[in-house]
Amino acid sequence: MNLACRVTFSPAARRWGASRQGGKMSAFAESQPMLNKLSAFPGVPGPVVIIVMDGYGLPKTEVGSAIAAARKPTLDRLFANFPNIRLRAHGTAVGMPSDDDMGNSEVGHNAIGAGQVYSQGASLVANAIASGAIWQGEAWQQIIAGAKAGRNVVHFLGLFSDGNVHSHIDHLKAMVVQAKAEGIATVRIHALLDGRDVPETSALDYVIPFEAFLGDISDAGFDARIASGGGRQFITMDRYDANWAMVEKGWQTHVLGLGAQFANATAAVNGLREQYPGTIDQDLPEFVIAENGQAIGTIEDGDSVVFFNFRGDRAIEITRAFEEAGFDKFDRVRAPRVIYAGMLQYDGDLKLPARFLVAPPAIKDTTGEWFAKSGIAQFACSETQKFGHVTYFWNGNRSGKFEGETWQEVPSDVVPFEQRPWMKAAEIADAMIAAIQSGLYKTLRCNFANGDMVGHTGNFFAATLAVEAVDLSLGRVLQAVDAAGGVALITADHGNADEMFELDKKTKQPALNKDGSFKAKTAHTLNPVPLILYDTVSGGRLGLRQTETAGLSNIAATVANLLGLEKHAAWDDSLLIVK
């Protein structure tokens, strides 16, 4: 098999590897369904541990960085004394349409686990709309035909912004235009306010022009209006079964038309801000648009419904509520018979939803699959908020385990993250330490969610504590790695806590509110992330290679080399140096 992994070996390393293997080149035949052994490096004696510090970017400036402000002796020691490089974690490096697009946890874990970059949801949908392929697809045609056979109503439900992490408002606009062109009489939009992947109080920047657009496109034969909504962290967009009450509240709002009533969405946002001062968009309560006391957009038998998020994790639960005949997570009161479609299929194994407008990326040849084929036992752990990322997304959007995989979920607390910024870092560390000490696993992975989940709150002090909690737990895990004779790769999936204030586009300094306070930022950043090689077992023989294109997808081959294996041919190059 070609040593195309680009791992760099010195002559001394080749002699060292040969002596460790008795002077023989150990490699399986290419026909064997497993990864070949490296001829010049036998791998580290203990486990290889991958630690993802979610939301930990490398800031351009210390001003506004919760990471810079945090007391983090473990990470300070790692950066000072161990090999470390910078990885690209946004834009085209993770399959997004352009380098102006931030990364996110889904695409980041896809890239780490797959060792490859696939075009992701945002790119797939944008291309399908641009080419017109989406309108020719069977799913869209069924949405239109189903609506016409019923009340001639199509509902669009999803995240209402241009954050391009879960959805994009331009996709929604294109579908409204197409629905009118195809003879739909009524369109109702159920708008989940963002304030997380976009500025925290930017809802009206989207609502006002979109309501104007709807007013312009509506006429005697076409009525398009926003019908309901609420903050994305308050209704509908729960994930990983963490808080089904959110989904129930969303069902009551969008389907049943229950909630505080307003004349239009602009009035709803203004009214809720007056009623709940200081509340950012993602946390605003539900609202319903009504005329004469009656909701204008309840979902009824014979309607069609499109959930227009392309990202899957926060789309699965509401999809189950629409599609599962034996649904029992909450009392739906009534379950309208609708034609339902997702923008993408959110879970390929569970076939959710059954109907989808754009085919998701077909990710194959992941590290989980090929390490399993090579007989390597694997352990994955996180708390509920990121458990799906180290399992489902890591394994290429695959729900089931591979042979030899063990997964451990630490239940997350159902409280606002800024109130408990330490989250479950200690418990994740406990689980990782126990798994390392068991000696059962050759590679282990975990995700500390703190930097991302607390960073999204916009609370600078809480985010600082979140980083400190991770640092403390990281130090404990590394002690276990030492005792087991292993190494660790410490990285992140994208930035967040590294920029807690919006930056002025001209000065690049933190932007100010009218009262002189810093304008909080709740979105991910475009900053690179670290890759640190923690190694106390090789005697300084191992290092990392910085390249201009180094990104998250290079981690897979690096892990394989540390295990003494060649990379799969599909994986991006290793960054490991063996001296």
Coordinates of C-alpha atoms in Angstrom, one line a residue:
M1 CA 0.0 0.0 0.0
N2 CA 1.4 3.4 -0.9
L3 CA 2.7 5.4 2.0
A4 CA 0.7 8.4 0.8
C5 CA -0.2 9.4 4.4
R6 CA 2.6 12.0 4.2
V7 CA 3.7 11.2 7.7
T8 CA 7.3 12.4 7.9
F9 CA 10.0 10.0 9.2
S10 CA 13.6 10.6 9.9
P11 CA 16.2 7.8 9.2
A12 CA 16.5 7.3 13.0
A13 CA 12.8 6.8 13.2
R14 CA 12.9 4.1 10.5
R15 CA 15.6 2.3 12.5
W16 CA 13.6 2.7 15.7
G17 CA 10.4 1.3 14.1
A18 CA 12.3 -1.6 12.6
S19 CA 13.8 -2.5 15.9
R20 CA 10.4 -2.4 17.7
Q21 CA 9.0 -4.8 15.0
G22 CA 11.9 -7.2 15.0
G23 CA 13.4 -5.7 11.8
K24 CA 10.4 -6.9 9.7
M25 CA 8.0 -4.9 7.7
S26 CA 4.6 -5.8 9.0
A27 CA 1.8 -5.0 6.5
F28 CA -1.5 -6.8 5.7
A29 CA -2.2 -7.6 2.1
E30 CA -4.2 -4.9 0.3
S31 CA -7.1 -7.2 -0.2
Q32 CA -7.6 -7.4 3.6
P33 CA -10.5 -5.1 4.8
M34 CA -8.3 -3.3 7.3
L35 CA -5.7 -0.6 7.5
N36 CA -2.1 -1.6 6.8
K37 CA 0.6 -1.4 9.4
L38 CA 3.2 1.4 9.1
S39 CA 6.5 -0.2 8.3
A40 CA 8.7 2.4 10.1
F41 CA 6.6 3.3 13.2
P42 CA 4.8 0.8 15.4
G43 CA 2.6 3.3 17.1
V44 CA 2.6 4.5 20.7
P45 CA 2.4 1.8 23.4
G46 CA -0.7 3.1 25.0
P47 CA -4.0 4.6 23.8
V48 CA -4.5 7.5 21.5
V49 CA -7.0 10.0 23.0
I50 CA -8.7 12.7 21.0
I51 CA -10.1 15.6 23.1
V52 CA -12.4 18.1 21.5
M53 CA -12.7 21.4 23.4
D54 CA -15.9 22.6 21.7
G55 CA -15.9 26.3 20.8
Y56 CA -12.2 26.9 21.5
G57 CA -10.7 29.0 18.8
L58 CA -7.4 30.9 18.6
P59 CA -8.4 34.6 18.9
K60 CA -7.0 37.4 16.8
T61 CA -7.1 39.7 19.9
E62 CA -7.3 39.1 23.6
V63 CA -9.9 41.8 24.0
G64 CA -13.3 40.1 24.3
S65 CA -11.8 36.6 24.4
A66 CA -13.0 34.5 27.3
I67 CA -10.2 32.1 26.5
A68 CA -7.6 34.8 27.0
A69 CA -9.2 35.9 30.2
A70 CA -9.5 32.4 31.7
R71 CA -7.0 31.0 34.1
K72 CA -5.9 27.8 32.4
P73 CA -2.6 26.4 33.7
T74 CA -3.0 23.1 31.9
L75 CA -3.5 24.6 28.4
D76 CA -0.8 27.2 29.1
R77 CA 1.6 24.4 29.8
L78 CA 0.6 22.4 26.7
F79 CA 1.1 25.4 24.4
A80 CA 4.4 26.2 26.0
N81 CA 5.9 22.7 26.1
F82 CA 4.3 20.4 23.5
P83 CA 4.0 20.4 19.7
N84 CA 1.0 22.5 18.5
I85 CA -0.3 23.9 15.3
R86 CA -3.3 25.8 13.9
L87 CA -6.1 24.1 12.0
R88 CA -8.7 25.6 9.7
A89 CA -12.2 24.8 11.0
H90 CA -14.5 27.0 8.9
G91 CA -15.5 27.6 5.3
T92 CA -14.4 25.4 2.5
A93 CA -12.1 23.5 4.9
V94 CA -15.2 21.9 6.4
G95 CA -17.4 21.8 3.3
M96 CA -19.2 25.1 3.6
P97 CA -19.9 27.2 0.5
S98 CA -17.2 29.9 1.1
D99 CA -14.6 30.9 3.6
D100 CA -16.9 33.6 4.9
D101 CA -19.0 30.8 6.4
M102 CA -18.4 29.9 10.0
G103 CA -17.8 26.3 11.0
N104 CA -20.1 24.4 13.3
S105 CA -20.1 21.3 15.5
E106 CA -21.8 19.1 12.9
V107 CA -19.4 19.8 10.0
G108 CA -16.5 19.9 12.3
H109 CA -17.1 16.4 13.8
N110 CA -17.9 15.1 10.3
A111 CA -14.5 16.3 9.1
I112 CA -12.6 14.9 12.1
G113 CA -14.3 11.6 12.1
A114 CA -14.3 11.1 8.3
G115 CA -10.8 12.4 7.6
Q116 CA -12.3 14.0 4.5
V117 CA -14.2 17.2 3.5
Y118 CA -17.7 16.7 2.1
S119 CA -19.9 19.4 0.6
Q120 CA -22.3 20.1 3.5
G121 CA -25.9 21.0 3.8
A122 CA -25.5 24.7 3.0
S123 CA -23.6 24.0 -0.2
L124 CA -25.9 21.2 -1.3
V125 CA -29.1 23.2 -0.8
A126 CA -27.7 26.4 -2.4
N127 CA -26.5 24.3 -5.5
A128 CA -29.8 22.5 -5.8
I129 CA -31.8 25.8 -5.7
A130 CA -29.4 27.5 -8.2
S131 CA -29.7 24.6 -10.7
G132 CA -33.4 24.1 -10.1
A133 CA -32.9 20.5 -9.3
I134 CA -34.7 20.9 -6.0
W135 CA -38.0 21.8 -7.8
Q136 CA -37.7 18.8 -10.1
G137 CA -37.2 16.4 -7.2
E138 CA -40.0 14.0 -6.1
A139 CA -40.2 15.4 -2.6
W140 CA -40.9 19.0 -3.7
Q141 CA -43.4 17.8 -6.3
Q142 CA -45.2 15.8 -3.5
I143 CA -45.3 18.8 -1.3
I144 CA -47.0 20.9 -4.0
A145 CA -49.3 18.1 -5.1
G146 CA -50.3 17.2 -1.6
A147 CA -51.1 20.8 -0.7
K148 CA -53.3 21.2 -3.8
A149 CA -55.2 18.0 -3.0
G150 CA -56.0 19.5 0.4
R151 CA -56.4 23.1 1.5
N152 CA -53.7 24.5 -0.9
V153 CA -51.6 25.5 2.1
V154 CA -47.8 25.0 2.5
H155 CA -46.1 25.7 5.8
F156 CA -42.4 26.4 6.1
L157 CA -40.9 25.9 9.5
G158 CA -37.3 26.6 10.5
L159 CA -34.5 28.8 11.8
F160 CA -35.1 32.4 10.5
S161 CA -31.7 33.9 9.7
D162 CA -28.8 33.8 7.3
G163 CA -26.5 32.2 9.8
N164 CA -25.9 29.3 7.4
V165 CA -25.3 26.9 10.2
H166 CA -28.8 25.3 10.4
S167 CA -30.6 27.2 7.6
H168 CA -30.5 30.2 5.4
I169 CA -33.3 32.7 4.9
D170 CA -32.5 32.8 1.2
H171 CA -33.5 29.2 0.8
L172 CA -36.8 30.0 2.4
K173 CA -37.4 33.0 0.1
A174 CA -36.7 30.8 -2.9
M175 CA -39.3 28.3 -1.8
V176 CA -41.9 30.9 -1.2
V177 CA -41.4 32.3 -4.7
Q178 CA -41.5 28.8 -6.2
A179 CA -44.7 27.9 -4.3
K180 CA -46.4 30.9 -5.8
A181 CA -45.2 30.0 -9.2
E182 CA -46.6 26.5 -8.9
G183 CA -50.1 27.7 -7.9
I184 CA -50.1 27.4 -4.1
A185 CA -52.7 29.8 -2.6
T186 CA -51.5 30.1 1.0
V187 CA -48.0 30.0 2.5
R188 CA -47.5 30.2 6.3
I189 CA -44.1 30.6 7.8
H190 CA -43.2 29.5 11.4
A191 CA -40.1 31.5 12.2
L192 CA -37.6 30.3 14.9
L193 CA -35.7 33.4 16.0
D194 CA -31.9 32.9 16.0
G195 CA -29.7 35.3 18.0
R196 CA -27.1 32.5 18.3
D197 CA -25.5 32.0 14.9
V198 CA -26.1 35.7 14.2
P199 CA -26.0 38.8 16.5
E200 CA -28.1 38.2 19.6
T201 CA -30.8 40.8 19.1
S202 CA -30.9 40.9 15.3
A203 CA -34.3 39.3 14.8
L204 CA -35.9 42.5 13.3
D205 CA -33.1 42.7 10.7
Y206 CA -34.7 39.6 9.2
V207 CA -38.3 40.0 10.2
I208 CA -38.9 43.5 8.9
P209 CA -37.5 43.0 5.3
F210 CA -39.0 39.5 5.1
E211 CA -42.5 40.7 6.0
A212 CA -42.1 43.4 3.4
F213 CA -41.1 40.8 0.8
L214 CA -44.1 38.7 1.7
G215 CA -46.4 41.7 1.4
D216 CA -44.9 42.5 -2.1
I217 CA -45.3 38.9 -3.4
S218 CA -48.8 38.4 -2.0
D219 CA -51.8 39.3 -4.2
A220 CA -55.4 38.3 -4.7
G221 CA -54.5 34.7 -5.4
F222 CA -51.5 34.3 -3.1
D223 CA -51.4 35.0 0.7
A224 CA -48.0 34.5 2.3
R225 CA -47.4 35.5 6.0
I226 CA -45.4 34.7 9.1
A227 CA -47.8 32.7 11.3
S228 CA -45.9 31.8 14.5
G229 CA -42.5 31.8 16.0
G230 CA -40.3 32.0 19.1
G231 CA -36.7 31.8 20.2
R232 CA -34.8 28.7 19.0
Q233 CA -33.7 27.9 22.5
F234 CA -37.3 28.3 23.9
I235 CA -39.3 26.2 21.4
T236 CA -39.0 23.4 18.8
M237 CA -35.2 23.1 18.3
D238 CA -34.2 20.7 21.0
R239 CA -31.7 18.0 20.3
Y240 CA -30.5 14.6 21.7
D241 CA -33.7 14.2 23.7
A242 CA -32.5 16.8 26.2
N243 CA -35.7 18.8 26.6
W244 CA -38.8 17.5 24.9
A245 CA -40.8 20.2 26.6
M246 CA -39.3 22.7 24.1
V247 CA -40.6 20.6 21.2
E248 CA -44.0 20.3 22.9
K249 CA -44.2 24.1 23.2
G250 CA -43.3 24.4 19.5
W251 CA -46.0 21.9 18.5
Q252 CA -48.6 23.9 20.5
T253 CA -47.4 27.1 18.8
H254 CA -47.0 26.0 15.2
V255 CA -49.6 23.3 14.9
L256 CA -52.3 24.2 17.4
G257 CA -51.9 28.0 17.2
L258 CA -51.5 28.5 21.0
G259 CA -49.5 31.4 22.4
A260 CA -49.4 35.1 22.9
Q261 CA -51.2 36.8 19.9
F262 CA -49.9 39.6 17.8
A263 CA -50.9 41.3 14.5
N264 CA -47.6 40.5 12.8
A265 CA -44.1 39.2 13.5
T266 CA -42.6 42.7 13.8
A267 CA -45.1 43.5 16.5
A268 CA -44.4 40.2 18.2
V269 CA -40.7 40.7 18.5
N270 CA -41.1 44.3 19.7
G271 CA -43.9 43.3 22.1
L272 CA -41.9 40.4 23.6
R273 CA -38.8 42.5 24.0
E274 CA -40.9 45.1 26.0
Q275 CA -42.4 42.3 28.1
Y276 CA -39.1 40.5 28.7
P277 CA -36.4 43.2 28.7
G278 CA -32.8 42.0 28.3
T279 CA -33.9 38.7 26.7
I280 CA -32.0 37.9 23.6
D281 CA -33.6 36.5 20.5
Q282 CA -32.9 32.8 21.0
D283 CA -34.7 32.9 24.4
L284 CA -37.8 34.9 23.4
P285 CA -41.1 33.1 24.2
E286 CA -43.5 31.8 21.6
F287 CA -45.9 34.0 19.6
V288 CA -48.8 33.5 17.3
I289 CA -50.1 35.8 14.6
A290 CA -53.9 36.2 14.8
E291 CA -56.8 38.0 13.3
N292 CA -60.0 38.5 15.3
G293 CA -58.6 36.2 18.0
Q294 CA -57.9 33.3 15.6
A295 CA -54.5 32.1 14.7
I296 CA -53.9 32.5 11.0
G297 CA -51.6 29.5 10.5
T298 CA -52.6 26.4 12.3
I299 CA -51.5 23.2 10.6
E300 CA -54.4 21.1 9.5
D301 CA -55.3 17.9 7.7
G302 CA -54.4 18.2 4.0
D303 CA -51.6 20.8 4.4
S304 CA -48.0 20.3 3.4
V305 CA -45.1 21.1 5.8
V306 CA -41.4 21.7 5.0
F307 CA -38.9 21.9 7.8
F308 CA -36.3 24.0 6.0
N309 CA -33.3 23.5 8.3
F310 CA -30.6 21.6 6.5
R311 CA -28.7 20.6 9.6
G312 CA -30.1 17.6 11.4
D313 CA -29.4 17.6 15.1
R314 CA -32.1 20.1 16.0
A315 CA -34.5 18.9 13.3
I316 CA -35.0 15.3 14.4
E317 CA -37.3 15.7 17.3
I318 CA -39.9 17.9 15.7
T319 CA -39.7 15.6 12.6
R320 CA -40.5 12.6 14.8
A321 CA -43.6 14.5 16.2
F322 CA -44.9 14.9 12.6
E323 CA -44.0 11.5 11.3
E324 CA -44.2 8.8 14.0
A325 CA -47.6 7.1 14.2
G326 CA -46.9 5.9 17.8
F327 CA -45.3 9.1 19.0
D328 CA -45.4 9.3 22.8
K329 CA -42.9 12.0 23.9
F330 CA -45.8 14.4 24.6
D331 CA -49.5 14.7 24.0
R332 CA -49.9 16.2 20.5
V333 CA -53.6 16.8 21.1
R334 CA -54.1 16.2 17.5
A335 CA -51.8 14.9 14.7
P336 CA -52.8 16.5 11.4
R337 CA -52.4 14.3 8.3
V338 CA -49.9 16.3 6.3
I339 CA -47.3 15.8 3.6
Y340 CA -44.1 16.4 5.5
A341 CA -40.5 16.9 4.2
G342 CA -37.2 18.0 5.6
M343 CA -34.7 20.1 3.7
L344 CA -32.4 17.1 4.0
Q345 CA -32.7 13.7 5.6
Y346 CA -31.6 14.3 9.1
D347 CA -30.9 10.6 10.1
G348 CA -30.1 8.2 7.4
D349 CA -30.3 5.1 9.6
L350 CA -33.7 6.0 11.1
K351 CA -34.9 7.3 7.8
L352 CA -36.0 10.6 9.3
P353 CA -37.7 12.2 7.6
A354 CA -39.0 9.8 5.0
R355 CA -39.3 12.6 2.5
F356 CA -36.5 15.2 1.9
L357 CA -35.9 17.9 -0.7
V358 CA -32.1 17.5 -1.1
A359 CA -30.0 14.4 -0.6
P360 CA -27.4 14.7 2.2
P361 CA -23.7 14.0 1.7
A362 CA -23.0 10.2 1.6
I363 CA -20.1 10.0 4.0
K364 CA -18.2 6.8 3.9
D365 CA -14.8 5.4 5.0
T366 CA -14.8 7.0 8.4
T367 CA -12.3 6.4 11.1
G368 CA -14.9 4.7 13.2
E369 CA -15.6 2.2 10.4
W370 CA -12.0 1.5 9.5
F371 CA -10.6 1.4 13.0
A372 CA -13.4 -1.2 13.7
K373 CA -12.4 -3.2 10.7
S374 CA -8.8 -3.1 11.9
G375 CA -9.8 -4.6 15.3
I376 CA -9.3 -1.4 17.3
A377 CA -11.6 -0.9 20.3
Q378 CA -13.0 2.6 20.5
F379 CA -14.6 4.7 23.3
A380 CA -16.7 7.8 22.8
C381 CA -18.0 10.1 25.5
S382 CA -19.7 13.5 26.0
E383 CA -22.7 15.0 27.8
T384 CA -26.1 15.1 26.1
Q385 CA -25.5 18.4 24.4
K386 CA -22.6 17.1 22.3
F387 CA -23.1 13.3 22.6
G388 CA -24.4 13.0 19.0
H389 CA -21.3 14.8 17.7
V390 CA -18.8 12.3 19.0
T391 CA -21.0 9.4 17.9
Y392 CA -23.5 10.1 15.0
F393 CA -21.6 13.0 13.3
W394 CA -18.2 11.5 14.0
N395 CA -19.3 8.3 12.3
G396 CA -20.5 10.1 9.2
N397 CA -24.1 10.7 10.2
R398 CA -24.6 7.1 11.2
S399 CA -26.8 6.2 14.2
G400 CA -25.5 2.7 15.0
K401 CA -22.2 1.7 16.6
F402 CA -19.4 0.0 14.7
E403 CA -18.1 -3.3 16.2
G404 CA -15.9 -2.6 19.1
E405 CA -17.3 0.8 19.9
T406 CA -18.5 1.8 23.3
W407 CA -20.5 5.0 23.8
Q408 CA -21.1 6.7 27.1
E409 CA -23.5 9.7 27.5
V410 CA -23.4 11.9 30.5
P411 CA -26.9 13.5 30.9
S412 CA -26.7 17.3 30.6
D413 CA -28.4 19.5 33.1
V414 CA -31.6 21.2 31.8
V415 CA -30.7 24.7 33.0
P416 CA -29.5 27.9 31.3
F417 CA -25.8 27.2 30.5
E418 CA -24.6 30.5 32.0
Q419 CA -26.0 29.5 35.3
R420 CA -23.9 26.3 35.4
P421 CA -20.9 27.0 33.1
W422 CA -18.9 24.0 34.3
M423 CA -21.6 21.8 32.8
K424 CA -20.6 18.1 32.9
A425 CA -16.8 18.5 32.3
A426 CA -15.9 16.7 35.6
E427 CA -18.2 13.8 34.8
I428 CA -16.9 13.4 31.3
A429 CA -13.4 13.4 32.7
D430 CA -14.4 10.7 35.2
A431 CA -15.7 8.6 32.4
M432 CA -12.7 9.1 30.2
I433 CA -10.3 8.3 33.1
A434 CA -12.2 5.1 33.9
A435 CA -12.2 4.0 30.3
I436 CA -8.4 4.7 29.9
Q437 CA -7.6 2.9 33.1
S438 CA -9.7 -0.1 32.0
G439 CA -7.1 -0.9 29.3
L440 CA -9.9 -2.0 26.9
Y441 CA -9.6 0.8 24.3
K442 CA -6.8 1.7 21.9
T443 CA -8.4 5.0 20.9
L444 CA -10.8 7.2 22.9
R445 CA -12.5 10.4 22.1
C446 CA -14.6 13.0 24.0
N447 CA -16.1 16.4 23.7
F448 CA -16.2 19.1 26.4
A449 CA -19.2 21.2 25.3
N450 CA -18.5 24.2 27.7
G451 CA -16.8 26.7 25.4
D452 CA -19.5 26.4 22.8
M453 CA -22.7 26.1 24.8
V454 CA -21.8 28.8 27.3
G455 CA -20.2 30.9 24.6
H456 CA -23.6 31.0 22.8
T457 CA -25.2 32.7 25.8
G458 CA -23.1 35.8 25.3
N459 CA -22.2 35.9 29.0
F460 CA -18.4 36.7 29.1
F461 CA -17.9 35.9 32.8
A462 CA -19.7 32.5 32.5
A463 CA -17.7 31.7 29.3
T464 CA -14.5 32.4 31.2
L465 CA -15.5 29.9 33.9
A466 CA -16.5 27.4 31.2
V467 CA -12.9 27.5 29.8
E468 CA -11.5 27.1 33.3
A469 CA -13.7 24.1 34.0
V470 CA -12.5 22.4 30.8
D471 CA -8.8 23.2 31.7
L472 CA -9.2 21.6 35.1
S473 CA -10.8 18.4 33.6
L474 CA -8.3 18.2 30.8
G475 CA -5.5 18.1 33.3
R476 CA -7.1 15.2 35.0
V477 CA -7.5 13.2 31.8
L478 CA -3.9 13.8 30.8
Q479 CA -2.7 12.3 34.0
A480 CA -4.5 9.1 33.1
V481 CA -3.1 9.2 29.6
D482 CA 0.4 9.4 31.1
A483 CA -0.2 6.5 33.4
A484 CA -1.4 4.4 30.4
G485 CA 1.6 5.2 28.2
G486 CA -0.6 7.0 25.7
V487 CA -0.7 10.2 23.8
A488 CA -3.5 12.8 23.4
L489 CA -4.5 15.1 20.6
I490 CA -6.3 18.2 21.9
T491 CA -8.3 20.2 19.4
A492 CA -11.6 22.0 18.8
D493 CA -14.3 21.8 16.2
H494 CA -14.7 25.6 15.7
G495 CA -14.3 28.8 17.6
N496 CA -16.8 30.6 19.9
A497 CA -15.5 31.5 23.4
D498 CA -12.5 33.2 21.7
E499 CA -14.7 36.1 20.6
M500 CA -17.4 37.1 23.0
F501 CA -17.9 40.6 21.6
E502 CA -18.9 41.7 18.1
L503 CA -16.0 43.2 16.3
D504 CA -16.3 46.5 14.5
K505 CA -15.7 45.8 10.8
K506 CA -13.5 48.9 10.4
T507 CA -11.5 49.0 13.5
K508 CA -11.5 45.3 14.3
Q509 CA -12.0 46.3 17.9
P510 CA -15.1 45.2 20.0
A511 CA -18.2 47.0 18.9
L512 CA -20.2 49.1 21.5
N513 CA -23.8 49.4 22.4
K514 CA -25.4 52.8 22.7
D515 CA -24.8 52.8 26.5
G516 CA -21.0 52.2 25.9
S517 CA -21.1 48.5 26.9
F518 CA -19.6 45.9 24.6
K519 CA -22.0 44.3 22.1
A520 CA -22.1 40.6 23.0
K521 CA -21.4 38.0 20.3
T522 CA -23.1 34.6 20.5
A523 CA -22.1 33.1 17.1
H524 CA -19.2 30.9 16.1
T525 CA -16.0 32.5 14.9
L526 CA -13.9 32.2 11.8
N527 CA -10.7 31.7 13.8
P528 CA -8.5 28.6 13.5
V529 CA -8.4 26.0 16.3
P530 CA -5.4 24.4 18.0
L531 CA -4.1 20.9 17.5
I532 CA -1.8 19.9 20.4
L533 CA 0.1 16.7 20.6
Y534 CA 0.5 15.7 24.2
D535 CA 3.3 13.1 24.2
T536 CA 5.4 12.0 27.2
V537 CA 6.2 8.5 25.9
S538 CA 8.3 8.9 22.7
G539 CA 11.2 10.9 24.1
G540 CA 10.5 13.8 21.9
R541 CA 10.4 11.8 18.7
L542 CA 6.9 12.9 17.7
G543 CA 5.9 16.3 16.4
L544 CA 3.3 18.1 14.2
R545 CA 3.7 19.6 10.7
Q546 CA 2.1 23.0 10.1
T547 CA 0.8 23.5 6.6
E548 CA -1.2 26.3 4.9
T549 CA -4.1 23.9 4.4
A550 CA -4.0 22.0 7.6
G551 CA -7.6 21.4 8.8
L552 CA -9.8 19.2 10.9
S553 CA -9.9 16.5 8.2
N554 CA -6.1 15.9 8.7
I555 CA -6.7 14.6 12.3
A556 CA -7.9 11.1 11.2
A557 CA -4.7 10.2 9.4
T558 CA -2.7 11.6 12.2
V559 CA -4.5 9.4 14.7
A560 CA -4.0 6.4 12.4
N561 CA -0.3 7.0 12.3
L562 CA -0.1 7.3 16.1
L563 CA -1.7 3.9 16.2
G564 CA 1.0 2.6 13.9
L565 CA -1.3 2.4 10.9
E566 CA -1.3 3.8 7.4
K567 CA -4.1 6.2 6.6
H568 CA -7.0 5.1 4.4
A569 CA -6.5 6.3 0.8
A570 CA -9.5 8.6 1.1
W571 CA -8.3 10.5 4.1
D572 CA -6.5 13.8 4.0
D573 CA -2.8 13.7 4.9
S574 CA -1.3 13.1 8.3
L575 CA 0.3 15.9 10.2
L576 CA 2.5 13.6 12.3
I577 CA 6.3 14.0 12.3
V578 CA 8.4 11.0 13.5
K579 CA 12.0 12.0 14.1

